[in-house]
């Protein structure tokens, strides 16, 4: 006999309220917005005979495709695996090049190397942190097959210009929306601009399944090929057509899909709650001199930030950025460098990239600090975070910096 589901009061008693600043508890970088709706959804799956990939995954795919406004959605374990499947499905591999950004919190672009192609990094716009169209065009060669652009930290990329470049050069336009669920460019949701778009549902995404992702497209042939590369169903083992492709067995479980469906059903509520957190930060950082103010491009309708970034002034160095993050951690505030640029990581260093290759990327990455950003933060906690960071910036000796 199964135990009854927890009642609301039971759940309330088992979940600790967030500790206020100064009480000694760690303030985490991210903290998923989980309610009784998510708990009930997962509980229902645990009481069912099916935990692995099943009907709930298909329901999640259909619901997410409808939300973004695309014809097809394919659930995957992560944004990186999703992009890998896209590259395989498009025949992009050894000898091919994909223009991409080196600046990101998530390393979705690793899929380019995993597919056997060469990532060609282009520099970014100083204000938005997204690929600069003029820099993308400079990197295109006869071997270029695609452009992979990220909606960096929730801020949509300049999709009109990137689409124009891709069309003129006959390239695929791939959209990495792993950091930007719910953001809008010229009124349209991110995920609707590339030939194919990739999402990731791991933390700190505002919609989280624990781990998981989604690939969306309007191309039926691509969607079918993606499914063949992802996994084979039991009833497809005897199919000559389907079994001609060796699958990665890269699906998600009904448990993850149930959590994702519940989060998707609440996505407007989650976004609104995160906006309140953003407003609290905006109030407290006004007194923090010498930092780069938040930027929203003219064509961007709505930005839902992935993390709360503070861009330190030019008098700060990479080492002082690290010292500030460490001071925050000492005070039990989880903080991190937003980006360790891909072109400076060992794998890409071995491909010939060096510091100095992407000056804007390096300048911004050396001074960007990611602060806790989620719906459970209180006003006093945010005030404590900002004041601690201000004190830490003085401790490193940079003083008020001019951007």
Coordinates of N, CA and C in Angstrom, one line a residue, residues 108-258:
X108 N 27.6 25.1 -24.4 CA 26.9 24.4 -25.4 C 27.8 24.2 -26.6
X109 N 28.7 25.2 -26.9 CA 29.5 25.2 -28.1 C 30.5 24.0 -28.1
X110 N 30.7 23.3 -27.0 CA 31.5 22.1 -27.0 C 31.0 21.1 -28.0
X111 N 29.7 21.1 -28.3 CA 29.2 20.1 -29.2 C 29.8 20.2 -30.6
X112 N 30.3 21.4 -31.0 CA 31.0 21.6 -32.3 C 32.2 20.7 -32.4
X113 N 33.0 20.7 -31.3 CA 34.2 19.8 -31.3 C 33.8 18.3 -31.2
X114 N 32.8 18.1 -30.4 CA 32.3 16.7 -30.2 C 31.8 16.1 -31.6
X115 N 31.3 16.9 -32.4 CA 30.8 16.5 -33.7 C 32.0 16.3 -34.7
X116 N 33.2 16.8 -34.4 CA 34.3 16.7 -35.2 C 34.6 17.9 -36.1
X117 N 33.7 18.9 -35.9 CA 33.9 20.2 -36.7 C 34.9 21.1 -35.9
X118 N 35.2 22.2 -36.5 CA 36.1 23.2 -35.9 C 35.3 24.4 -35.5
X119 N 35.3 24.8 -34.2 CA 34.7 26.0 -33.7 C 35.5 27.2 -34.1
X120 N 34.9 28.2 -34.8 CA 35.6 29.4 -35.2 C 35.0 30.5 -34.4
X121 N 35.7 31.0 -33.4 CA 35.2 32.0 -32.5 C 35.3 33.4 -33.0
X122 N 34.1 34.1 -33.0 CA 34.1 35.5 -33.4 C 33.9 36.4 -32.1
X123 N 34.2 37.6 -32.2 CA 34.1 38.5 -31.0 C 32.7 39.0 -30.8
X124 N 32.5 39.6 -29.7 CA 31.1 40.0 -29.3 C 30.9 41.5 -29.2
X125 N 29.6 41.9 -29.1 CA 29.3 43.2 -28.9 C 29.6 43.6 -27.4
X126 N 30.2 44.8 -27.2 CA 30.6 45.2 -25.9 C 29.4 45.3 -24.9
X127 N 28.3 45.7 -25.4 CA 27.2 46.0 -24.5 C 26.3 44.8 -24.2
X128 N 25.9 44.1 -25.3 CA 25.0 43.0 -25.1 C 25.7 41.7 -24.7
X129 N 26.9 41.5 -25.1 CA 27.6 40.2 -24.9 C 27.3 39.2 -25.9
X130 N 26.6 39.6 -26.9 CA 26.2 38.6 -28.0 C 27.2 38.8 -29.2
X131 N 27.2 37.8 -30.1 CA 28.0 37.9 -31.3 C 27.8 39.2 -32.0
X132 N 28.8 39.8 -32.5 CA 28.7 41.0 -33.3 C 28.7 40.6 -34.7
X133 N 27.6 41.0 -35.4 CA 27.4 40.5 -36.8 C 28.6 40.8 -37.7
X134 N 29.2 42.0 -37.6 CA 30.4 42.3 -38.5 C 31.5 41.3 -38.2
X135 N 31.7 41.0 -36.9 CA 32.8 40.0 -36.6 C 32.5 38.6 -37.1
X136 N 31.2 38.3 -37.1 CA 30.8 36.9 -37.6 C 31.2 36.8 -39.1
X137 N 30.8 37.9 -39.8 CA 31.1 37.8 -41.3 C 32.6 37.7 -41.6
X138 N 33.4 38.4 -40.8 CA 34.9 38.3 -41.0 C 35.4 36.9 -40.8
X139 N 34.7 36.0 -40.1 CA 35.2 34.7 -39.8 C 34.7 33.6 -40.8
X140 N 33.8 34.0 -41.7 CA 33.2 33.0 -42.7 C 34.3 32.7 -43.7
X141 N 34.4 31.4 -44.0 CA 35.3 30.9 -45.0 C 34.5 29.9 -45.9
X142 N 35.3 29.3 -46.8 CA 34.6 28.3 -47.7 C 34.2 27.0 -46.9
X143 N 34.8 26.8 -45.8 CA 34.5 25.6 -45.0 C 33.3 25.9 -43.9
X144 N 32.9 27.1 -43.8 CA 31.8 27.4 -42.8 C 30.5 26.8 -43.3
X145 N 29.9 26.1 -42.3 CA 28.6 25.5 -42.6 C 27.5 26.1 -41.8
X146 N 27.8 26.8 -40.7 CA 26.7 27.3 -39.8 C 27.2 28.4 -38.9
X147 N 26.3 29.2 -38.4 CA 26.6 30.2 -37.4 C 25.8 29.8 -36.2
X148 N 26.4 29.7 -35.0 CA 25.8 29.4 -33.8 C 25.8 30.6 -32.9
X149 N 24.6 31.2 -32.7 CA 24.6 32.4 -31.8 C 23.8 32.2 -30.6
X150 N 24.3 32.7 -29.5 CA 23.6 32.5 -28.1 C 22.9 33.8 -27.7
X151 N 21.8 33.6 -27.1 CA 21.1 34.8 -26.5 C 21.7 34.9 -25.1
X152 N 22.8 35.7 -25.0 CA 23.7 35.7 -23.9 C 23.0 36.2 -22.6
X153 N 23.1 35.4 -21.6 CA 22.5 35.8 -20.2 C 21.1 36.2 -20.3
X154 N 20.3 35.7 -21.3 CA 18.9 36.1 -21.5 C 18.7 37.2 -22.5
X155 N 19.7 37.9 -22.9 CA 19.6 39.1 -23.8 C 19.6 38.6 -25.3
X156 N 18.5 38.7 -26.0 CA 18.5 38.2 -27.4 C 19.6 38.8 -28.3
X157 N 20.1 37.9 -29.2 CA 21.1 38.3 -30.1 C 20.4 39.2 -31.2
X158 N 21.2 39.8 -32.1 CA 20.7 40.6 -33.2 C 20.3 39.7 -34.4
X159 N 19.1 39.1 -34.2 CA 18.7 38.0 -35.1 C 18.5 38.5 -36.5
X160 N 18.0 39.7 -36.7 CA 17.7 40.1 -38.1 C 19.1 40.2 -38.9
X161 N 20.1 40.8 -38.3 CA 21.4 40.9 -39.0 C 22.0 39.5 -39.2
X162 N 21.9 38.7 -38.2 CA 22.5 37.3 -38.3 C 21.8 36.5 -39.3
X163 N 20.5 36.6 -39.5 CA 19.7 35.9 -40.5 C 20.1 36.4 -41.9
X164 N 20.4 37.7 -42.0 CA 20.8 38.3 -43.3 C 22.2 37.7 -43.7
X165 N 23.1 37.6 -42.7 CA 24.4 37.0 -43.0 C 24.3 35.6 -43.4
X166 N 23.5 34.8 -42.7 CA 23.3 33.4 -43.0 C 22.7 33.1 -44.3
X167 N 21.7 33.9 -44.7 CA 21.1 33.8 -46.0 C 22.0 34.1 -47.1
X168 N 22.8 35.2 -47.0 CA 23.7 35.6 -48.1 C 24.8 34.6 -48.3
X169 N 25.2 33.9 -47.3 CA 26.3 33.0 -47.4 C 25.8 31.5 -47.5
X170 N 24.5 31.3 -47.5 CA 24.0 30.0 -47.6 C 24.3 29.1 -46.4
X171 N 24.3 29.7 -45.1 CA 24.6 29.0 -43.9 C 23.4 28.6 -43.1
X172 N 23.5 27.6 -42.3 CA 22.5 27.3 -41.3 C 22.7 28.3 -40.1
X173 N 21.5 28.8 -39.6 CA 21.6 29.7 -38.4 C 21.1 28.9 -37.2
X174 N 22.0 28.6 -36.3 CA 21.7 27.8 -35.1 C 21.5 28.7 -33.9
X175 N 20.5 28.5 -33.1 CA 20.2 29.4 -32.0 C 20.3 28.7 -30.7
X176 N 21.3 29.2 -29.9 CA 21.5 28.7 -28.5 C 20.7 29.5 -27.5
X177 N 19.5 29.0 -27.1 CA 18.6 29.7 -26.2 C 18.7 29.1 -24.8
X178 N 19.8 28.5 -24.5 CA 19.9 27.8 -23.2 C 19.9 28.8 -22.0
X179 N 20.1 30.1 -22.3 CA 20.1 31.0 -21.2 C 19.0 32.0 -21.2
X180 N 18.0 31.8 -22.1 CA 17.1 32.9 -22.4 C 15.6 32.6 -22.5
X181 N 15.2 31.5 -21.9 CA 13.7 31.2 -22.0 C 12.8 32.3 -21.7
X182 N 11.9 32.7 -22.5 CA 10.9 33.7 -22.3 C 11.3 35.1 -22.7
X183 N 12.6 35.3 -23.1 CA 13.0 36.6 -23.7 C 12.4 36.8 -25.1
X184 N 12.3 38.1 -25.5 CA 11.7 38.4 -26.8 C 12.5 39.4 -27.6
X185 N 12.6 39.2 -28.9 CA 13.3 40.0 -29.8 C 12.2 40.5 -30.9
X186 N 12.0 41.8 -31.0 CA 11.0 42.3 -31.9 C 9.7 41.7 -31.7
X187 N 9.4 41.4 -30.4 CA 8.1 40.8 -30.0 C 7.9 39.3 -30.1
X188 N 8.9 38.6 -30.7 CA 8.8 37.2 -30.8 C 9.7 36.5 -29.8
X189 N 9.3 35.4 -29.3 CA 10.1 34.6 -28.3 C 11.4 34.1 -28.8
X190 N 12.4 34.1 -28.0 CA 13.7 33.4 -28.4 C 13.3 31.9 -28.7
X191 N 14.1 31.3 -29.6 CA 13.8 30.0 -30.0 C 13.1 29.9 -31.3
X192 N 12.7 31.1 -31.8 CA 11.9 31.1 -33.0 C 12.7 31.7 -34.2
X193 N 14.0 32.0 -34.0 CA 14.7 32.7 -35.0 C 15.7 31.8 -35.8
X194 N 16.3 30.9 -35.2 CA 17.2 30.0 -35.9 C 16.5 29.0 -36.8
X195 N 17.2 28.3 -37.7 CA 16.7 27.2 -38.4 C 16.4 26.1 -37.4
X196 N 17.1 26.1 -36.3 CA 16.9 25.2 -35.2 C 17.4 25.9 -34.0
X197 N 16.7 25.7 -32.8 CA 17.1 26.3 -31.6 C 17.2 25.3 -30.5
X198 N 18.2 25.5 -29.6 CA 18.5 24.6 -28.5 C 18.2 25.2 -27.1
X199 N 17.5 24.5 -26.2 CA 17.3 25.0 -24.9 C 17.9 24.0 -23.9
X200 N 18.2 24.5 -22.7 CA 18.7 23.7 -21.6 C 18.0 24.0 -20.4
X201 N 17.6 22.9 -19.6 CA 16.8 23.0 -18.5 C 17.5 22.7 -17.2
X202 N 18.8 22.7 -17.1 CA 19.6 22.6 -15.9 C 19.6 23.9 -15.2
X203 N 19.9 23.9 -13.9 CA 20.1 25.1 -13.2 C 21.3 25.9 -13.8
X204 N 21.2 27.2 -13.8 CA 20.2 28.1 -13.2 C 19.0 28.5 -14.1
X205 N 18.7 27.7 -15.1 CA 17.5 28.1 -15.9 C 16.3 28.4 -15.1
X206 N 15.5 29.3 -15.6 CA 14.2 29.6 -14.8 C 13.2 28.5 -15.0
X207 N 13.3 27.7 -16.0 CA 12.6 26.4 -16.1 C 13.5 25.3 -16.0
X208 N 13.4 24.5 -15.0 CA 14.4 23.4 -14.7 C 13.7 22.1 -14.6
X209 N 14.4 21.1 -15.2 CA 14.0 19.7 -15.0 C 15.0 18.9 -14.2
X210 N 15.9 19.7 -13.5 CA 17.1 19.1 -12.9 C 18.2 19.0 -14.0
X211 N 18.0 18.2 -14.9 CA 18.9 18.1 -16.2 C 17.9 17.9 -17.3
X212 N 18.3 18.4 -18.5 CA 17.4 18.1 -19.7 C 17.5 19.3 -20.6
X213 N 16.9 19.1 -21.8 CA 17.0 20.2 -22.8 C 15.9 19.9 -23.9
X214 N 15.9 20.8 -24.9 CA 14.9 20.7 -25.9 C 15.5 21.3 -27.2
X215 N 15.2 20.6 -28.3 CA 15.6 21.2 -29.6 C 14.3 21.5 -30.4
X216 N 14.1 22.7 -30.9 CA 12.9 23.0 -31.6 C 13.2 23.5 -33.1
X217 N 12.3 23.1 -34.0 CA 12.5 23.5 -35.4 C 11.2 23.4 -36.1
X218 N 11.1 24.0 -37.3 CA 9.9 23.9 -38.1 C 10.1 22.9 -39.3
X219 N 11.3 22.4 -39.4 CA 11.7 21.5 -40.5 C 11.4 20.0 -40.1
X220 N 10.4 19.4 -40.8 CA 9.9 18.1 -40.4 C 11.0 17.1 -40.7
X221 N 11.8 17.2 -41.8 CA 12.8 16.3 -42.1 C 13.9 16.3 -41.0
X222 N 14.3 17.5 -40.5 CA 15.3 17.6 -39.5 C 14.8 17.0 -38.2
X223 N 13.5 17.3 -37.9 CA 12.9 16.7 -36.6 C 12.9 15.2 -36.6
X224 N 12.6 14.6 -37.8 CA 12.6 13.1 -37.9 C 14.0 12.6 -37.7
X225 N 15.0 13.3 -38.4 CA 16.4 12.8 -38.3 C 16.9 13.0 -36.9
X226 N 16.5 14.0 -36.2 CA 17.0 14.2 -34.8 C 16.5 13.1 -33.9
X227 N 15.2 12.7 -34.1 CA 14.7 11.6 -33.3 C 15.4 10.3 -33.6
X228 N 15.8 10.1 -34.8 CA 16.6 8.8 -35.1 C 17.9 8.8 -34.5
X229 N 18.6 10.0 -34.5 CA 19.9 10.1 -33.8 C 19.7 10.0 -32.3
X230 N 18.6 10.5 -31.8 CA 18.5 10.6 -30.3 C 18.3 9.2 -29.7
X231 N 17.3 8.4 -30.2 CA 17.0 7.1 -29.6 C 16.0 6.3 -30.6
X232 N 16.0 5.0 -30.4 CA 15.1 4.1 -31.1 C 14.1 3.5 -30.2
X233 N 12.9 3.5 -30.6 CA 11.8 2.8 -29.8 C 11.9 1.3 -30.0
X234 N 11.3 0.6 -29.0 CA 11.3 -0.9 -29.1 C 10.7 -1.4 -30.4
X235 N 9.6 -0.7 -30.8 CA 8.9 -1.2 -32.0 C 9.6 -0.7 -33.3
X236 N 10.7 0.0 -33.2 CA 11.5 0.4 -34.4 C 12.7 -0.4 -34.7
X237 N 12.9 -1.4 -33.8 CA 14.2 -2.2 -33.9 C 14.3 -3.0 -35.3
X238 N 13.1 -3.3 -35.8 CA 13.1 -4.1 -37.1 C 13.0 -3.2 -38.3
X239 N 13.0 -1.9 -38.1 CA 12.9 -0.9 -39.2 C 14.2 -0.8 -39.9
X240 N 14.3 -1.1 -41.2 CA 15.5 -0.9 -41.9 C 15.9 0.6 -42.0
X241 N 14.9 1.4 -42.1 CA 15.2 2.9 -42.3 C 15.7 3.4 -40.9
X242 N 15.0 3.2 -39.8 CA 15.4 3.8 -38.6 C 16.7 3.2 -38.0
X243 N 16.9 1.9 -38.1 CA 18.1 1.2 -37.6 C 19.3 1.5 -38.4
X244 N 19.2 2.2 -39.5 CA 20.4 2.5 -40.3 C 21.2 3.6 -39.6
X245 N 20.6 4.3 -38.7 CA 21.2 5.3 -37.9 C 21.5 4.8 -36.5
X246 N 22.8 4.8 -36.0 CA 23.1 4.4 -34.7 C 22.8 5.5 -33.7
X247 N 21.8 5.2 -32.8 CA 21.3 6.3 -31.9 C 22.2 6.5 -30.7
X248 N 22.1 7.7 -30.1 CA 22.9 8.0 -29.0 C 22.2 7.6 -27.7
X249 N 21.0 7.1 -27.8 CA 20.2 6.9 -26.6 C 20.2 8.1 -25.6
X250 N 19.8 9.2 -26.2 CA 19.9 10.5 -25.5 C 18.5 11.1 -25.3
X251 N 17.7 10.4 -24.6 CA 16.4 10.9 -24.2 C 16.3 11.4 -22.8
X252 N 15.1 11.8 -22.4 CA 14.9 12.2 -21.0 C 13.9 11.3 -20.4
X253 N 13.7 11.3 -19.1 CA 12.7 10.4 -18.4 C 11.4 11.1 -18.3
X254 N 10.4 10.3 -18.0 CA 9.1 10.9 -17.7 C 9.1 11.7 -16.4
X255 N 10.0 11.4 -15.5 CA 10.2 12.1 -14.3 C 10.6 13.6 -14.6
X256 N 11.6 13.7 -15.5 CA 12.1 15.0 -15.9 C 11.0 15.8 -16.7
X257 N 10.3 15.0 -17.5 CA 9.2 15.7 -18.3 C 8.1 16.2 -17.4
X258 N 7.8 15.4 -16.4 CA 6.7 15.8 -15.5 C 7.1 17.1 -14.8

